[in-house]
Coordinates of N, CA, C and O in Angstrom, one line a residue:
M1 N -43.0 16.8 -53.7 CA -43.4 18.1 -55.0 C -44.8 17.3 -55.5 O -45.3 18.5 -56.1
F2 N -45.0 16.3 -55.4 CA -46.5 15.7 -56.0 C -47.6 16.3 -55.1 O -48.0 17.1 -55.6
D3 N -47.3 16.5 -53.6 CA -48.4 17.1 -52.8 C -48.6 18.7 -53.1 O -49.4 19.1 -52.8
T4 N -47.4 19.2 -53.5 CA -47.4 20.7 -53.5 C -47.8 21.3 -55.2 O -48.3 22.3 -55.2
H5 N -47.5 20.5 -56.0 CA -47.7 20.6 -57.4 C -48.8 20.5 -58.1 O -49.6 20.7 -58.8
V6 N -49.0 18.8 -57.8 CA -50.2 18.1 -58.7 C -51.5 17.9 -57.7 O -52.2 18.1 -58.1
L7 N -51.5 17.3 -56.9 CA -52.2 17.0 -55.9 C -53.3 18.4 -55.7 O -54.5 17.9 -55.7
P8 N -52.6 19.4 -55.6 CA -54.0 20.6 -55.7 C -54.7 20.5 -56.8 O -56.1 20.6 -57.0
I9 N -54.1 20.3 -57.6 CA -54.9 20.7 -59.2 C -55.8 19.2 -59.2 O -57.2 19.5 -59.7
L10 N -55.2 18.0 -58.8 CA -56.4 17.0 -58.8 C -57.2 16.9 -58.0 O -58.5 16.7 -58.2
N11 N -57.1 17.8 -56.8 CA -58.0 17.9 -55.8 C -59.0 19.1 -56.1 O -59.7 19.3 -54.8
Y12 N -58.8 19.6 -56.9 CA -59.6 21.0 -57.1 C -61.1 21.1 -56.9 O -61.6 20.1 -57.7
S13 N -61.6 21.6 -56.0 CA -62.9 21.7 -55.6 C -63.6 20.4 -55.5 O -64.8 19.9 -55.5
C14 N -62.7 19.6 -54.7 CA -63.1 17.9 -54.6 C -64.3 17.9 -53.5 O -65.1 16.7 -53.6
E15 N -64.6 19.1 -52.7 CA -65.8 19.0 -51.7 C -66.9 19.1 -52.6 O -68.0 18.5 -52.0
L16 N -67.0 19.5 -53.8 CA -68.3 19.3 -54.6 C -68.4 18.0 -55.4 O -69.4 17.7 -55.9
W17 N -67.2 17.5 -56.0 CA -67.5 16.4 -56.8 C -66.8 14.7 -56.8 O -67.2 14.0 -57.4
C18 N -66.5 14.9 -55.3 CA -65.9 13.6 -54.8 C -66.8 12.5 -54.9 O -67.9 12.8 -54.5
T19 N -66.2 11.1 -55.1 CA -67.5 10.0 -55.3 C -67.3 9.5 -54.0 O -66.1 9.4 -53.2
P20 N -68.4 8.2 -53.2 CA -67.8 7.8 -52.4 C -67.1 6.6 -52.6 O -66.3 6.4 -51.6
K21 N -66.7 6.2 -53.6 CA -65.7 5.4 -53.6 C -64.5 6.1 -54.6 O -64.4 7.0 -54.7
E22 N -63.2 5.6 -54.4 CA -62.2 5.8 -55.0 C -62.3 6.0 -56.5 O -63.1 5.3 -57.2
N23 N -61.6 6.9 -57.1 CA -61.3 7.3 -58.3 C -60.1 7.0 -58.9 O -59.0 7.6 -58.6
S24 N -60.6 5.7 -59.6 CA -59.3 5.5 -59.9 C -58.2 5.9 -61.0 O -57.0 5.7 -61.2
S25 N -58.7 6.9 -61.6 CA -57.9 7.8 -62.6 C -56.9 8.7 -61.6 O -56.0 8.9 -62.1
I26 N -57.4 9.6 -60.9 CA -56.6 10.3 -60.1 C -55.6 9.5 -59.3 O -54.5 9.7 -58.8
E27 N -56.3 8.3 -58.7 CA -55.3 7.4 -57.6 C -54.2 7.1 -58.9 O -52.9 6.7 -58.2
S28 N -54.6 6.5 -60.0 CA -53.6 6.1 -60.8 C -52.3 7.1 -61.2 O -51.1 6.9 -61.1
V29 N -52.6 8.2 -60.9 CA -51.7 9.0 -61.4 C -50.7 9.4 -60.1 O -49.4 9.3 -60.2
Q30 N -51.3 9.3 -59.0 CA -50.5 9.5 -57.5 C -49.7 8.0 -57.4 O -48.4 8.1 -57.5
L31 N -50.4 6.8 -58.0 CA -49.5 5.8 -57.9 C -48.1 5.5 -58.7 O -47.1 5.0 -58.2
K32 N -48.5 6.4 -60.0 CA -47.1 6.2 -61.1 C -46.1 7.2 -60.1 O -45.4 7.0 -60.4
Y33 N -46.6 8.3 -59.7 CA -45.4 9.2 -59.1 C -44.9 8.2 -58.2 O -43.4 7.9 -57.7
H34 N -45.3 7.7 -57.4 CA -45.1 7.0 -56.3 C -44.2 6.0 -56.4 O -43.2 5.7 -55.6
R35 N -44.6 5.0 -57.6 CA -43.7 3.8 -58.1 C -42.7 4.5 -58.7 O -41.5 3.8 -58.2
F36 N -42.4 5.5 -59.5 CA -41.2 6.2 -59.5 C -40.4 6.9 -58.9 O -39.1 6.6 -58.8
L37 N -40.9 7.4 -57.9 CA -40.2 8.0 -56.7 C -39.4 6.8 -55.9 O -38.2 6.7 -55.2
L38 N -40.2 5.4 -55.6 CA -39.3 4.5 -55.1 C -38.7 3.5 -56.0 O -37.8 2.4 -55.5
G39 N -38.8 3.8 -57.4 CA -38.0 3.0 -58.3 C -38.2 1.6 -58.1 O -37.4 0.8 -58.6
V40 N -39.7 1.4 -58.6 CA -40.2 -0.4 -58.0 C -40.8 -0.2 -59.8 O -41.1 0.8 -60.1
K41 N -41.2 -1.5 -60.1 CA -41.8 -1.9 -61.2 C -43.2 -1.3 -61.3 O -44.0 -1.0 -60.3
H42 N -43.8 -1.0 -62.8 CA -45.1 -0.5 -62.6 C -46.4 -1.4 -62.3 O -47.3 -1.1 -62.0
N43 N -45.9 -2.7 -62.1 CA -46.8 -3.7 -61.4 C -46.8 -4.2 -60.2 O -47.4 -4.7 -59.8
T44 N -46.1 -3.2 -59.1 CA -46.0 -3.1 -57.9 C -47.3 -3.0 -57.2 O -48.1 -2.2 -57.9
C45 N -47.6 -3.6 -56.3 CA -48.6 -3.8 -55.4 C -48.9 -2.4 -55.1 O -47.8 -1.9 -54.5
S46 N -50.0 -1.8 -55.2 CA -50.5 -0.3 -55.1 C -50.5 -0.4 -53.3 O -50.0 0.8 -52.9
A47 N -51.1 -1.3 -52.8 CA -51.2 -1.4 -51.1 C -49.4 -1.3 -50.5 O -49.3 -0.6 -49.7
G48 N -48.8 -1.9 -51.0 CA -47.4 -2.1 -50.8 C -46.6 -0.8 -51.0 O -45.7 -0.4 -50.2
V49 N -46.6 0.2 -51.7 CA -46.4 1.5 -52.4 C -47.0 2.3 -51.7 O -46.2 3.1 -50.9
S50 N -48.2 2.5 -51.4 CA -48.9 3.3 -50.2 C -48.3 3.0 -48.7 O -48.0 3.8 -47.7
G51 N -48.1 1.7 -48.4 CA -47.6 1.2 -47.1 C -46.5 1.7 -47.0 O -45.7 2.3 -46.1
E52 N -45.2 1.3 -48.1 CA -44.0 2.2 -47.9 C -43.9 3.3 -47.7 O -42.8 3.8 -46.8
L53 N -45.0 4.3 -48.0 CA -44.8 5.5 -48.0 C -45.5 6.1 -46.9 O -45.2 7.5 -46.4
G54 N -46.2 5.4 -46.1 CA -47.1 5.4 -45.2 C -47.9 6.9 -45.4 O -48.7 7.7 -44.9
L55 N -48.7 6.5 -46.6 CA -49.6 7.5 -47.5 C -50.9 6.5 -47.4 O -50.8 5.4 -47.5
F56 N -51.9 7.6 -47.3 CA -53.5 7.1 -47.4 C -53.9 7.5 -49.2 O -53.2 8.2 -49.3
P57 N -54.9 6.6 -49.5 CA -55.0 7.2 -50.9 C -55.7 8.4 -51.2 O -56.1 9.3 -49.9
I58 N -55.6 9.0 -52.3 CA -56.3 10.2 -52.6 C -57.7 10.3 -51.8 O -58.4 11.7 -51.3
Y59 N -58.6 9.5 -51.9 CA -59.7 9.5 -51.9 C -60.4 9.8 -50.4 O -61.2 10.3 -50.0
V60 N -59.7 9.1 -49.6 CA -59.5 9.3 -47.8 C -59.4 10.7 -47.9 O -60.0 11.5 -47.0
N61 N -58.4 11.4 -48.1 CA -57.9 12.9 -48.0 C -59.4 13.8 -48.7 O -59.6 14.6 -48.0
Q62 N -59.9 13.0 -49.9 CA -61.0 14.0 -50.5 C -62.1 14.1 -49.6 O -62.7 14.6 -49.4
H63 N -62.7 13.0 -48.9 CA -63.7 12.7 -48.1 C -63.4 13.3 -46.7 O -64.3 14.1 -46.5
I64 N -62.1 13.5 -46.2 CA -62.1 14.7 -45.2 C -62.2 15.7 -45.4 O -62.8 16.7 -44.8
Q65 N -61.4 16.2 -46.6 CA -62.0 17.6 -47.0 C -63.5 18.2 -47.3 O -64.0 19.0 -46.7
L66 N -64.3 16.5 -47.8 CA -65.6 17.1 -47.9 C -66.1 17.1 -46.8 O -67.4 18.3 -46.5
I67 N -66.1 16.5 -45.9 CA -66.7 16.6 -44.2 C -66.2 17.6 -43.6 O -67.1 18.0 -43.0
E68 N -65.4 18.5 -44.0 CA -64.7 19.6 -43.1 C -65.5 20.4 -44.1 O -65.8 21.9 -42.9
Y69 N -65.7 20.4 -45.4 CA -66.6 21.6 -45.9 C -67.8 21.4 -45.3 O -68.6 22.7 -45.0
F70 N -68.5 20.5 -45.4 CA -69.9 20.0 -44.8 C -70.1 20.8 -43.4 O -71.0 21.3 -43.2
C71 N -69.1 20.8 -42.7 CA -69.6 21.1 -41.2 C -69.3 22.6 -41.1 O -69.7 23.3 -40.5
R72 N -68.2 23.5 -42.1 CA -68.2 24.8 -42.4 C -69.6 25.2 -42.8 O -70.2 26.3 -42.3
L73 N -70.1 24.4 -43.5 CA -71.5 25.1 -44.2 C -72.7 25.1 -43.1 O -73.0 25.9 -43.0
H74 N -72.2 24.2 -42.0 CA -73.5 24.3 -40.8 C -73.3 25.2 -40.2 O -73.8 26.1 -39.1
Q75 N -71.8 25.8 -40.2 CA -71.5 26.9 -38.8 C -71.4 28.0 -39.4 O -71.4 29.3 -38.7
V76 N -72.0 28.9 -40.9 CA -72.2 29.8 -41.5 C -73.3 30.7 -40.9 O -74.2 29.8 -40.4
C77 N -73.1 31.7 -40.8 CA -74.5 32.4 -40.2 C -75.9 32.0 -41.2 O -75.9 31.8 -42.5
P78 N -77.1 31.8 -40.3 CA -78.2 31.1 -41.3 C -78.9 32.2 -42.4 O -79.4 31.9 -43.2
S79 N -78.2 33.7 -41.9 CA -78.8 34.6 -43.1 C -78.1 34.6 -44.4 O -78.4 35.3 -45.1
R80 N -76.9 34.1 -44.4 CA -76.0 34.0 -45.4 C -76.4 33.3 -46.5 O -76.8 32.5 -46.6
L81 N -76.4 33.7 -47.7 CA -76.7 33.0 -49.1 C -76.4 31.7 -49.1 O -77.1 30.7 -49.3
V82 N -74.6 31.1 -48.4 CA -74.7 29.6 -48.8 C -75.3 28.9 -48.1 O -75.4 27.7 -47.9
R83 N -75.6 29.6 -46.8 CA -76.2 28.7 -46.0 C -77.5 28.4 -46.1 O -78.0 27.4 -46.2
K84 N -78.5 29.6 -46.8 CA -79.8 29.2 -47.5 C -79.8 28.5 -48.6 O -80.8 27.6 -48.5
A85 N -78.5 28.1 -49.3 CA -78.5 27.3 -50.3 C -78.5 25.7 -49.7 O -78.6 24.6 -50.2
F86 N -77.6 25.8 -48.6 CA -77.6 24.4 -47.9 C -78.6 24.0 -47.3 O -78.6 22.7 -47.7
N87 N -79.4 24.5 -46.8 CA -80.9 24.5 -46.2 C -81.4 23.8 -47.1 O -82.3 22.9 -47.1
T88 N -81.9 24.3 -48.3 CA -82.4 24.3 -49.4 C -81.8 22.8 -50.1 O -83.1 21.9 -50.3
L89 N -80.9 22.9 -50.1 CA -80.3 21.3 -50.5 C -80.7 20.1 -49.4 O -81.1 18.7 -49.9
Y90 N -80.4 20.6 -48.2 CA -81.0 19.4 -47.3 C -82.7 19.2 -47.3 O -83.0 18.2 -47.4
M91 N -83.1 20.1 -47.7 CA -84.7 20.1 -47.7 C -85.0 19.0 -48.9 O -85.9 18.4 -48.7
L92 N -84.4 19.7 -50.0 CA -84.3 18.7 -51.1 C -84.3 17.4 -51.2 O -84.9 16.4 -51.3
H93 N -83.5 17.3 -50.4 CA -82.9 15.9 -50.2 C -84.0 15.1 -49.3 O -84.3 14.0 -49.4
N94 N -84.2 15.7 -48.3 CA -85.8 15.1 -47.3 C -87.0 15.1 -48.5 O -87.8 13.7 -47.9
C95 N -87.1 15.6 -49.3 CA -88.1 15.4 -50.3 C -87.8 14.3 -51.5 O -88.6 13.7 -52.1
G96 N -86.9 13.5 -51.2 CA -86.5 12.6 -51.8 C -85.3 12.8 -53.2 O -85.4 11.7 -53.9
F97 N -85.1 14.1 -53.4 CA -84.3 14.5 -54.6 C -82.8 13.6 -54.4 O -82.5 14.0 -53.1
H98 N -82.2 13.5 -55.2 CA -81.0 13.4 -55.2 C -80.1 14.7 -55.2 O -79.9 14.9 -56.2
T99 N -79.4 15.1 -53.9 CA -78.3 16.2 -54.0 C -77.0 15.6 -53.5 O -76.7 14.6 -53.3
W100 N -76.3 16.5 -53.3 CA -74.9 16.7 -53.1 C -75.1 16.3 -51.4 O -74.2 15.4 -51.1
I101 N -75.8 16.4 -50.6 CA -76.2 15.9 -49.3 C -76.0 14.3 -49.4 O -75.6 13.7 -48.2
A102 N -76.9 13.8 -50.1 CA -77.0 12.4 -50.4 C -75.9 11.9 -50.5 O -75.4 10.6 -50.1
R103 N -74.9 12.6 -51.3 CA -73.4 12.1 -51.2 C -72.5 12.4 -50.3 O -72.0 11.0 -49.7
V104 N -72.7 13.4 -49.6 CA -71.8 13.4 -48.0 C -72.8 12.1 -46.9 O -71.9 11.5 -46.3
L105 N -73.9 12.1 -47.2 CA -74.3 11.1 -46.2 C -74.3 9.6 -46.3 O -73.9 8.6 -45.3
T106 N -74.0 9.4 -47.9 CA -73.5 7.9 -48.1 C -71.8 7.8 -47.7 O -71.7 6.8 -47.0
I107 N -71.0 8.9 -47.6 CA -69.8 8.8 -47.4 C -69.7 8.8 -46.1 O -68.9 7.6 -45.3
L108 N -70.7 9.4 -44.9 CA -70.6 9.2 -43.8 C -71.3 7.7 -43.3 O -70.4 7.0 -42.2
D109 N -72.2 7.1 -44.1 CA -73.0 6.0 -43.7 C -71.6 5.1 -43.6 O -71.9 4.1 -43.0
N110 N -70.8 5.1 -45.1 CA -69.9 4.2 -45.3 C -68.6 4.1 -44.5 O -67.9 2.7 -44.5
N111 N -68.6 5.1 -43.5 CA -67.6 5.1 -42.7 C -68.0 5.2 -41.2 O -67.2 5.5 -40.3
N112 N -69.3 4.6 -40.9 CA -69.9 4.1 -40.0 C -70.0 5.6 -38.9 O -69.5 5.5 -37.9
V113 N -70.1 6.5 -39.6 CA -70.2 8.0 -38.6 C -71.8 8.5 -38.8 O -72.5 8.5 -39.9
V114 N -72.5 8.4 -37.5 CA -73.8 8.8 -37.2 C -73.9 10.4 -37.7 O -73.1 11.2 -36.9
Y115 N -74.9 11.0 -38.2 CA -74.8 12.2 -38.6 C -76.4 12.6 -37.8 O -77.4 12.3 -38.2
D116 N -76.4 14.1 -37.2 CA -77.3 14.4 -36.7 C -77.3 16.0 -36.9 O -76.1 16.6 -36.5
Y117 N -78.2 16.6 -37.9 CA -78.2 18.1 -38.3 C -78.0 18.9 -37.2 O -77.2 19.7 -37.3
D118 N -79.0 18.7 -35.8 CA -78.9 19.9 -34.8 C -77.8 19.7 -34.1 O -77.1 20.8 -34.0
R119 N -76.8 18.3 -33.9 CA -75.6 18.4 -33.1 C -74.6 19.2 -33.7 O -73.8 19.6 -33.4
V120 N -74.5 18.7 -35.2 CA -73.5 18.6 -35.7 C -73.4 20.6 -36.0 O -72.3 21.4 -36.3
S121 N -74.2 21.3 -36.3 CA -74.6 22.7 -36.2 C -73.7 23.6 -35.2 O -73.5 24.4 -35.2
Q122 N -73.7 22.7 -33.7 CA -73.2 23.2 -32.5 C -71.7 23.7 -32.9 O -71.2 22.6 -33.7
N123 N -70.6 24.7 -32.6 CA -69.4 24.8 -32.9 C -68.3 23.7 -32.4 O -67.7 23.4 -32.9
N124 N -68.8 23.3 -31.2 CA -67.5 22.5 -30.8 C -67.9 21.1 -31.0 O -66.8 20.0 -31.2
T125 N -69.2 20.8 -31.5 CA -69.6 19.3 -31.8 C -68.9 19.2 -33.3 O -68.7 18.2 -33.4
C126 N -68.8 20.3 -34.2 CA -68.6 20.1 -35.4 C -67.1 19.6 -35.3 O -66.5 18.7 -36.5
S127 N -66.2 20.1 -34.6 CA -64.6 19.7 -34.7 C -64.4 18.1 -34.4 O -64.0 17.4 -34.6
S128 N -65.5 18.1 -33.2 CA -65.5 16.4 -32.8 C -65.9 15.4 -33.7 O -65.5 14.3 -33.8
F129 N -66.8 15.9 -34.5 CA -67.5 15.2 -35.5 C -66.5 14.9 -36.4 O -66.5 13.9 -37.2
V130 N -65.7 15.9 -37.2 CA -64.6 16.1 -38.2 C -63.9 15.1 -37.6 O -63.1 14.0 -38.5
S131 N -63.2 14.9 -36.1 CA -62.1 14.1 -35.7 C -62.6 12.6 -35.5 O -62.1 12.1 -35.9
C132 N -63.7 12.4 -35.3 CA -64.2 11.1 -35.4 C -64.1 10.5 -36.7 O -64.0 9.5 -37.2
F133 N -64.7 11.3 -37.7 CA -64.9 10.9 -39.2 C -63.6 10.4 -39.5 O -63.0 9.4 -40.3
I134 N -62.3 11.3 -39.0 CA -61.2 11.3 -39.8 C -60.6 9.8 -39.1 O -60.0 9.2 -39.7
E135 N -60.8 10.0 -37.7 CA -60.5 8.4 -37.2 C -60.9 7.2 -37.6 O -60.3 6.1 -38.2
N136 N -62.2 7.3 -38.2 CA -62.8 6.0 -38.8 C -62.4 6.0 -40.1 O -62.4 4.6 -40.6
I137 N -62.3 6.8 -41.0 CA -62.1 6.6 -42.2 C -60.5 6.2 -42.5 O -60.4 5.1 -42.9
R138 N -59.7 6.8 -41.5 CA -58.3 6.1 -41.7 C -58.2 4.7 -41.3 O -57.7 3.6 -41.5
S139 N -59.0 4.6 -39.8 CA -58.6 2.8 -39.4 C -59.3 2.0 -40.2 O -58.8 1.1 -40.5
M140 N -60.7 2.7 -41.2 CA -61.2 1.1 -41.7 C -60.1 1.0 -43.0 O -60.3 0.0 -43.5
Y141 N -59.9 1.9 -43.7 CA -58.6 2.1 -44.5 C -57.6 0.9 -44.0 O -57.3 -0.3 -45.0
I142 N -56.8 1.3 -43.2 CA -55.9 0.2 -42.2 C -56.6 -1.0 -42.1 O -56.0 -1.8 -42.6
S143 N -57.7 -1.0 -41.6 CA -58.1 -2.8 -41.4 C -58.5 -3.2 -42.7 O -58.3 -4.5 -42.7
E144 N -59.2 -2.7 -43.5 CA -59.2 -3.5 -44.9 C -58.1 -3.9 -45.7 O -57.8 -5.0 -46.5
G145 N -56.9 -3.2 -45.6 CA -55.5 -3.2 -46.1 C -54.7 -4.4 -45.3 O -54.2 -5.2 -46.1
F146 N -55.0 -4.6 -44.0 CA -54.7 -5.5 -43.3 C -55.3 -6.8 -43.4 O -54.5 -7.7 -43.3
A147 N -56.9 -6.8 -43.7 CA -57.6 -7.8 -43.9 C -56.8 -8.7 -45.2 O -56.6 -9.8 -45.4
S148 N -56.7 -7.6 -46.1 CA -56.2 -8.3 -47.6 C -54.7 -8.7 -47.5 O -54.7 -9.8 -48.0
A149 N -54.0 -8.0 -46.6 CA -52.6 -8.5 -46.5 C -52.3 -10.0 -45.7 O -51.8 -10.7 -46.0
S150 N -53.4 -10.1 -44.4 CA -53.4 -11.1 -44.0 C -53.8 -12.7 -44.5 O -53.1 -13.6 -44.6
N151 N -54.7 -12.3 -45.4 CA -55.3 -13.2 -46.8 C -54.2 -13.5 -47.8 O -54.1 -14.7 -48.0
L152 N -53.7 -12.6 -48.4 CA -52.5 -13.1 -48.7 C -51.9 -13.4 -48.3 O -50.8 -14.6 -48.7
L153 N -51.0 -13.2 -46.9 CA -50.1 -13.9 -46.4 C -50.4 -15.4 -45.7 O -49.4 -16.3 -46.2
L154 N -51.6 -16.0 -45.7 CA -52.4 -17.1 -45.6 C -51.7 -17.7 -47.0 O -51.7 -19.1 -47.0
I155 N -52.5 -17.1 -48.2 CA -52.2 -17.7 -49.2 C -50.7 -18.2 -49.6 O -50.5 -19.2 -50.3
V156 N -49.9 -17.2 -49.5 CA -48.4 -17.7 -49.7 C -48.3 -18.5 -48.5 O -47.2 -19.3 -49.0
M157 N -48.3 -18.7 -47.3 CA -48.1 -19.5 -46.8 C -48.5 -20.9 -46.9 O -47.7 -22.0 -47.0
D158 N -49.7 -21.4 -47.7 CA -50.2 -22.0 -48.2 C -49.3 -22.5 -49.2 O -48.9 -23.8 -49.4
L159 N -49.1 -21.6 -50.1 CA -48.1 -22.3 -51.1 C -46.7 -22.6 -50.9 O -46.5 -23.6 -51.2
V160 N -46.2 -22.2 -49.8 CA -44.9 -22.3 -49.2 C -45.1 -23.7 -48.3 O -43.7 -24.5 -48.8
L161 N -46.2 -24.2 -47.6 CA -46.5 -25.3 -47.3 C -46.9 -26.5 -48.1 O -46.8 -27.3 -47.3
G162 N -46.7 -26.2 -49.2 CA -47.0 -27.0 -50.2 C -48.4 -27.8 -50.1 O -48.6 -29.0 -50.5
G163 N -49.4 -26.7 -49.7 CA -51.0 -27.4 -50.0 C -51.5 -27.6 -48.5 O -52.6 -27.7 -48.5
K164 N -50.7 -27.7 -47.5 CA -51.0 -28.1 -46.3 C -52.2 -26.7 -45.5 O -51.8 -25.6 -45.9
K165 N -52.8 -27.2 -45.0 CA -53.8 -26.4 -44.3 C -53.2 -25.5 -43.3 O -52.7 -25.6 -42.5
V166 N -53.7 -24.2 -43.7 CA -53.1 -23.0 -42.6 C -54.0 -22.4 -42.1 O -55.1 -22.1 -42.4
T167 N -53.9 -23.0 -40.5 CA -55.4 -22.3 -39.8 C -55.1 -20.9 -38.9 O -55.7 -20.4 -38.6
S168 N -53.7 -20.5 -39.1 CA -53.4 -19.4 -38.1 C -53.9 -17.9 -38.4 O -54.4 -18.2 -39.9
H169 N -54.5 -17.5 -38.1 CA -55.0 -16.1 -38.5 C -54.6 -14.8 -37.5 O -54.2 -14.6 -36.4
I170 N -54.2 -13.6 -38.4 CA -53.4 -12.5 -37.8 C -54.6 -11.5 -37.7 O -55.3 -11.1 -38.3
S171 N -54.6 -11.3 -36.0 CA -55.8 -10.3 -35.6 C -55.5 -8.9 -35.5 O -56.4 -7.9 -35.4
D172 N -54.2 -8.4 -35.4 CA -54.1 -6.9 -34.6 C -53.3 -6.2 -35.9 O -52.3 -6.6 -35.8
H173 N -53.9 -5.7 -36.6 CA -53.5 -4.8 -37.5 C -52.5 -3.8 -36.9 O -52.1 -2.7 -37.8
R174 N -52.4 -3.7 -35.7 CA -51.4 -2.5 -35.2 C -49.9 -3.1 -35.2 O -49.1 -2.5 -34.4
D175 N -49.7 -4.5 -35.5 CA -48.6 -5.0 -35.5 C -47.4 -4.2 -36.5 O -47.4 -4.6 -37.6
I176 N -46.9 -3.5 -36.1 CA -46.1 -2.5 -37.2 C -44.9 -3.2 -37.6 O -44.7 -3.1 -38.7
A177 N -44.2 -4.0 -36.7 CA -43.4 -5.0 -37.2 C -43.8 -5.6 -38.4 O -43.0 -5.9 -39.5
F178 N -45.1 -6.3 -38.2 CA -45.7 -7.6 -39.6 C -45.8 -6.5 -40.7 O -45.7 -6.9 -41.6
R179 N -46.7 -5.2 -40.0 CA -47.4 -4.3 -41.3 C -46.0 -3.9 -42.4 O -45.7 -3.9 -43.5
S180 N -44.8 -3.7 -41.5 CA -43.5 -3.1 -42.4 C -43.0 -4.4 -43.1 O -42.5 -4.0 -44.4
S181 N -42.7 -5.4 -42.4 CA -42.0 -6.4 -43.2 C -43.0 -7.0 -44.3 O -42.4 -7.3 -45.4
F182 N -44.3 -6.9 -44.2 CA -45.0 -7.6 -45.3 C -44.9 -6.5 -46.2 O -44.9 -6.9 -47.5
T183 N -45.0 -5.2 -46.0 CA -44.7 -4.4 -47.1 C -43.5 -4.3 -48.0 O -43.5 -4.1 -49.3
H184 N -42.6 -4.6 -47.7 CA -41.4 -4.8 -48.0 C -40.9 -5.8 -48.6 O -40.8 -5.9 -49.9
L185 N -42.0 -6.8 -48.5 CA -42.2 -8.2 -49.1 C -43.1 -8.0 -50.4 O -42.6 -8.4 -51.5
A186 N -44.0 -7.0 -50.2 CA -44.5 -6.7 -51.2 C -44.5 -6.1 -52.7 O -44.5 -6.1 -53.5
V187 N -43.3 -4.8 -51.8 CA -42.7 -3.9 -53.0 C -41.6 -4.7 -53.2 O -41.4 -4.4 -54.5
S188 N -41.0 -5.8 -53.1 CA -39.8 -6.4 -53.5 C -40.4 -7.0 -54.4 O -39.4 -7.5 -55.4
S189 N -41.4 -7.6 -54.3 CA -42.0 -8.6 -55.2 C -42.0 -8.3 -57.0 O -42.3 -7.2 -56.9

């Protein structure tokens, strides 16, 4: 229900206004609904709630929409007005002005995706460019969450062991059983 009725309103024209970082006010609306859906306390860890539902934060999907829109602009016929406006924005960006292009390039850079104007303009390259971006942004989010979870696990283990030094390190973020059990631990606490 949230995805069909509320999310389209929250994401309206996000291709133009989304920011490189997450938008806490929009994310809080989604988290309140998900906590209600799961029946957990309002102070339950947001990563645990998202992990339990298998969802990415809204900003991940907004960035994907932005990059898809960016690629669609590349594919528009050069004689169309929207493409001329896009080319003008790109030219202004190259002259040092802060434009929408700068925001797009920042998001691409933050997600380790290399942008080449001429290559992305080609139709078959554009779809692979978007696929590469989607894979990078999702794996980076999972890796960041896993790094936080493994650090928290080390702290919990340290407390349980009574201050003894914990030297083990969890390195494979694809261990589904660990992620699932840790998510249940985080949600139930």
